[in-house]
Short mmCIF file of C-alpha atoms and ligand atoms in Angstrom, two decimals:
data_model
loop_
_atom_site.label_atom_id
_atom_site.label_comp_id
_atom_site.label_asym_id
_atom_site.label_seq_id
_atom_site.Cartn_x
_atom_site.Cartn_y
_atom_site.Cartn_z
CA MET O 1 -13.18 -17.23 3.33
CA THR O 2 -9.53 -16.43 2.75
CA HIS O 3 -8.71 -12.80 2.02
CA ARG O 4 -5.67 -11.99 -0.05
CA ILE O 5 -6.11 -8.27 -0.44
CA VAL O 6 -4.27 -5.29 -1.87
CA LEU O 7 -5.17 -1.78 -0.73
CA LEU O 8 -4.63 0.88 -3.38
CA GLY O 9 -5.03 4.62 -3.13
CA ALA O 10 -3.27 7.97 -3.27
CA PRO O 11 -0.97 9.09 -0.47
CA GLY O 12 -3.21 10.22 2.37
CA ALA O 13 -6.23 8.17 1.30
CA GLY O 14 -6.16 6.34 4.63
CA LYS O 15 -4.63 3.04 3.48
CA GLY O 16 -2.59 2.59 6.65
CA THR O 17 -5.50 3.31 8.96
CA GLN O 18 -7.85 0.98 7.12
CA ALA O 19 -5.19 -1.72 6.73
CA VAL O 20 -4.82 -2.08 10.50
CA ARG O 21 -8.58 -2.25 11.01
CA LEU O 22 -9.21 -4.75 8.22
CA ALA O 23 -6.34 -6.96 9.36
CA ASP O 24 -7.86 -7.00 12.82
CA ARG O 25 -11.33 -7.75 11.48
CA PHE O 26 -10.23 -10.62 9.25
CA GLN O 27 -7.41 -11.82 11.52
CA ILE O 28 -4.79 -11.57 8.79
CA PRO O 29 -1.41 -9.83 8.78
CA ALA O 30 -1.23 -6.32 7.34
CA ILE O 31 1.96 -5.93 5.36
CA SER O 32 3.00 -2.34 4.74
CA THR O 33 6.07 -1.89 2.56
CA GLY O 34 6.41 1.70 3.79
CA GLU O 35 6.46 0.40 7.36
CA LEU O 36 8.97 -2.34 6.48
CA PHE O 37 11.23 0.28 4.89
CA ARG O 38 10.93 2.54 7.94
CA GLN O 39 11.89 -0.39 10.20
CA HIS O 40 14.94 -1.10 8.05
CA MET O 41 15.90 2.59 8.15
CA SER O 42 15.62 2.86 11.93
CA ARG O 43 17.67 -0.35 12.32
CA GLY O 44 20.24 1.11 9.95
CA SER O 45 20.27 -2.05 7.79
CA GLU O 46 21.84 -2.09 4.33
CA LEU O 47 18.39 -2.22 2.77
CA GLY O 48 17.33 0.73 4.92
CA LYS O 49 20.32 2.75 3.77
CA LEU O 50 19.58 1.92 0.13
CA ALA O 51 15.93 2.91 0.49
CA ALA O 52 16.35 6.10 2.55
CA ASN O 53 17.32 8.47 -0.25
CA TYR O 54 14.39 7.45 -2.42
CA ILE O 55 11.91 7.69 0.43
CA ASN O 56 13.13 11.05 1.68
CA ASP O 57 12.81 12.49 -1.84
CA GLY O 58 9.28 11.14 -2.26
CA ASN O 59 10.31 8.67 -4.95
CA LEU O 60 9.69 4.96 -5.16
CA VAL O 61 12.35 2.57 -3.99
CA PRO O 62 13.46 0.57 -7.07
CA ASP O 63 11.29 -2.44 -7.89
CA GLU O 64 14.07 -5.02 -7.41
CA ILE O 65 14.71 -3.92 -3.82
CA THR O 66 11.03 -3.65 -2.97
CA VAL O 67 10.09 -6.99 -4.51
CA TRP O 68 13.01 -8.67 -2.73
CA MET O 69 11.74 -7.33 0.61
CA VAL O 70 8.18 -8.48 -0.05
CA ARG O 71 9.31 -11.90 -1.23
CA ASP O 72 11.27 -12.23 2.01
CA ARG O 73 8.21 -11.23 4.06
CA PHE O 74 6.10 -13.82 2.23
CA ARG O 75 8.38 -16.59 3.46
CA ARG O 76 6.75 -16.26 6.87
CA GLU O 77 4.04 -18.79 7.71
CA ASP O 78 1.50 -16.18 8.81
CA VAL O 79 0.51 -15.30 5.24
CA GLN O 80 -0.89 -18.77 4.60
CA GLY O 81 -4.32 -17.84 5.98
CA GLY O 82 -4.49 -14.64 3.97
CA PHE O 83 -2.97 -11.17 4.11
CA LEU O 84 -3.52 -7.55 3.33
CA LEU O 85 -0.94 -5.53 1.43
CA ASP O 86 -0.75 -1.80 2.14
CA GLY O 87 1.39 0.20 -0.27
CA PHE O 88 2.44 -2.70 -2.47
CA PRO O 89 2.32 -3.04 -5.43
CA ARG O 90 2.97 0.53 -6.55
CA THR O 91 4.10 -0.17 -10.12
CA VAL O 92 2.90 -2.54 -12.82
CA ALA O 93 6.23 -4.39 -12.61
CA GLN O 94 5.60 -4.98 -8.90
CA ALA O 95 2.07 -6.18 -9.65
CA ASP O 96 3.46 -8.68 -12.16
CA ALA O 97 6.02 -9.86 -9.62
CA LEU O 98 3.28 -10.27 -7.00
CA ASP O 99 1.13 -12.37 -9.34
CA GLU O 100 4.12 -14.57 -10.02
CA MET O 101 4.91 -14.85 -6.29
CA LEU O 102 1.35 -15.89 -5.42
CA GLY O 103 0.94 -18.39 -8.23
CA GLU O 104 -2.36 -20.28 -8.02
CA ASN O 105 -3.45 -18.63 -4.77
CA GLY O 106 -3.81 -15.21 -6.33
CA LEU O 107 -5.36 -12.04 -4.95
CA THR O 108 -9.00 -12.24 -3.94
CA ALA O 109 -9.62 -8.47 -4.15
CA VAL O 110 -7.94 -5.14 -4.79
CA VAL O 111 -9.59 -2.32 -2.86
CA GLU O 112 -9.01 1.16 -4.24
CA LEU O 113 -9.67 3.98 -1.79
CA TRP O 114 -10.89 7.13 -3.52
CA VAL O 115 -10.27 10.61 -2.13
CA ASP O 116 -9.80 14.06 -3.59
CA VAL O 117 -6.02 14.30 -3.64
CA GLU O 118 -6.03 18.10 -3.27
CA GLU O 119 -8.03 17.72 -0.09
CA VAL O 120 -5.57 15.34 1.58
CA ILE O 121 -2.41 17.39 0.99
CA PRO O 122 -2.79 19.45 4.20
CA ARG O 123 -3.48 16.22 6.12
CA LEU O 124 -0.30 14.65 4.76
CA ILE O 125 1.83 17.65 5.59
CA GLY O 126 0.36 17.70 9.09
CA ARG O 127 1.31 14.05 9.59
CA ALA O 128 5.00 15.00 9.73
CA ALA O 129 4.42 16.49 13.16
CA THR O 130 2.36 13.65 14.63
CA GLU O 131 4.16 10.61 13.22
CA GLY O 132 7.61 12.05 12.83
CA ARG O 133 7.83 10.86 9.23
CA SER O 134 10.68 12.38 7.29
CA ASP O 135 8.75 12.26 4.00
CA ASP O 136 5.79 14.50 4.79
CA THR O 137 7.15 17.96 4.00
CA ALA O 138 5.19 19.96 1.44
CA GLU O 139 7.68 19.46 -1.36
CA VAL O 140 8.07 15.73 -0.76
CA VAL O 141 4.31 15.28 -0.49
CA ARG O 142 3.86 16.88 -3.90
CA GLN O 143 6.50 14.57 -5.35
CA ARG O 144 4.81 11.51 -3.82
CA ILE O 145 1.53 12.53 -5.42
CA ARG O 146 3.23 13.04 -8.79
CA VAL O 147 4.82 9.60 -8.49
CA TYR O 148 1.45 8.10 -7.58
CA ARG O 149 -0.17 9.62 -10.67
CA GLU O 150 2.58 8.49 -13.00
CA GLN O 151 3.54 5.06 -11.65
CA THR O 152 0.81 3.73 -9.40
CA LYS O 153 -2.42 4.90 -11.05
CA PRO O 154 -1.93 2.51 -14.00
CA LEU O 155 -2.61 -0.30 -11.51
CA HIS O 156 -6.27 0.72 -11.64
CA GLU O 157 -6.54 -0.50 -15.22
CA PHE O 158 -4.30 -3.46 -14.49
CA TYR O 159 -6.68 -4.80 -11.83
CA VAL O 160 -9.83 -3.81 -13.71
CA GLY O 161 -8.42 -6.10 -16.39
CA GLN O 162 -8.17 -8.90 -13.85
CA GLY O 163 -11.74 -8.27 -12.73
CA ILE O 164 -10.83 -7.93 -9.05
CA LEU O 165 -10.82 -4.15 -8.53
CA ARG O 166 -13.30 -2.81 -5.93
CA GLU O 167 -13.59 0.97 -5.65
CA ILE O 168 -14.50 2.53 -2.33
CA ASN O 169 -15.41 6.12 -1.55
CA ALA O 170 -12.87 6.88 1.16
CA VAL O 171 -14.27 10.26 2.21
CA GLY O 172 -16.05 10.24 5.56
CA GLU O 173 -15.78 8.75 9.03
CA ILE O 174 -13.05 6.15 9.51
CA ASP O 175 -15.54 3.60 10.92
CA GLN O 176 -17.94 4.09 8.04
CA ILE O 177 -15.21 3.58 5.48
CA THR O 178 -14.12 0.36 7.20
CA GLU O 179 -17.71 -0.91 7.03
CA ARG O 180 -17.95 0.00 3.33
CA ILE O 181 -14.83 -2.03 2.61
CA VAL O 182 -15.95 -5.00 4.72
CA ALA O 183 -19.32 -5.04 2.97
CA VAL O 184 -17.66 -5.11 -0.44
CA LEU O 185 -15.20 -7.84 0.60
CA GLU O 186 -17.89 -10.06 2.09
CA ARG O 187 -20.17 -9.76 -0.90
P1 LIG E 1 4.01 4.58 2.57
O1 LIG E 1 4.19 4.43 4.04
O2 LIG E 1 3.25 3.44 1.97
O3 LIG E 1 3.45 5.91 2.18
O4 LIG E 1 5.47 4.50 1.94
C1 LIG E 1 6.45 5.46 2.24
C2 LIG E 1 7.53 5.47 1.17
O5 LIG E 1 8.15 4.19 1.10
C3 LIG E 1 7.01 5.73 -0.24
O6 LIG E 1 6.86 7.09 -0.52
C4 LIG E 1 8.12 5.08 -1.06
O7 LIG E 1 9.26 5.91 -1.11
C5 LIG E 1 8.48 3.86 -0.24
N1 LIG E 1 7.63 2.71 -0.65
C6 LIG E 1 6.64 2.11 0.05
N2 LIG E 1 6.10 1.11 -0.63
C7 LIG E 1 6.76 1.07 -1.82
C8 LIG E 1 6.64 0.26 -2.99
N3 LIG E 1 5.71 -0.71 -3.09
N4 LIG E 1 7.49 0.51 -4.01
C9 LIG E 1 8.43 1.46 -3.93
N5 LIG E 1 8.58 2.27 -2.88
C10 LIG E 1 7.75 2.08 -1.83
#
């Protein structure tokens, strides 16, 4: 079974953590646009410089730049056997671009991780210390959540419309949540 998966969820829902585990389980690459941007920024590439201001303010990097980066990543052979996208798409325009990019071999599932956003705010702010992320200060976290509500949440309806949305309760032990997702994906 080939898995071509998107992970959706609010900032702090645990997408990154689950992405790594699911990629390992299904032996597919986990592609995190946030991680790709951070790599570009630490390399000091042109793309990294373009993206940095948006990221540090808690805003989305413009669709054209983001889609270009994902398209480039999809040129690699390793996505042929499936993949898991973490943090992309984040807008309906990106979702349209992804559908077009994939063509006939479209997504097999979109997993939406559900948490109480208010509950994860302290966790997100705490992450600044442990991961050294520049976008986890209180103010930026609030902006990222606002952006999620306004620009990313509409993807819920978008993928309900495609009949591929799978909602997962993402409150609880990390292992348990992984097993919930695997069970839904293998059904
Ligand atoms: P993440 O690690 O997924 O939380 O992403 C960190 C930051 O990178 C986000 O707050 C955005 O500024 C930027 N970013 C990541 N993915 C996207 C995307 N699909 N579209 C636009 N910006 C993104």
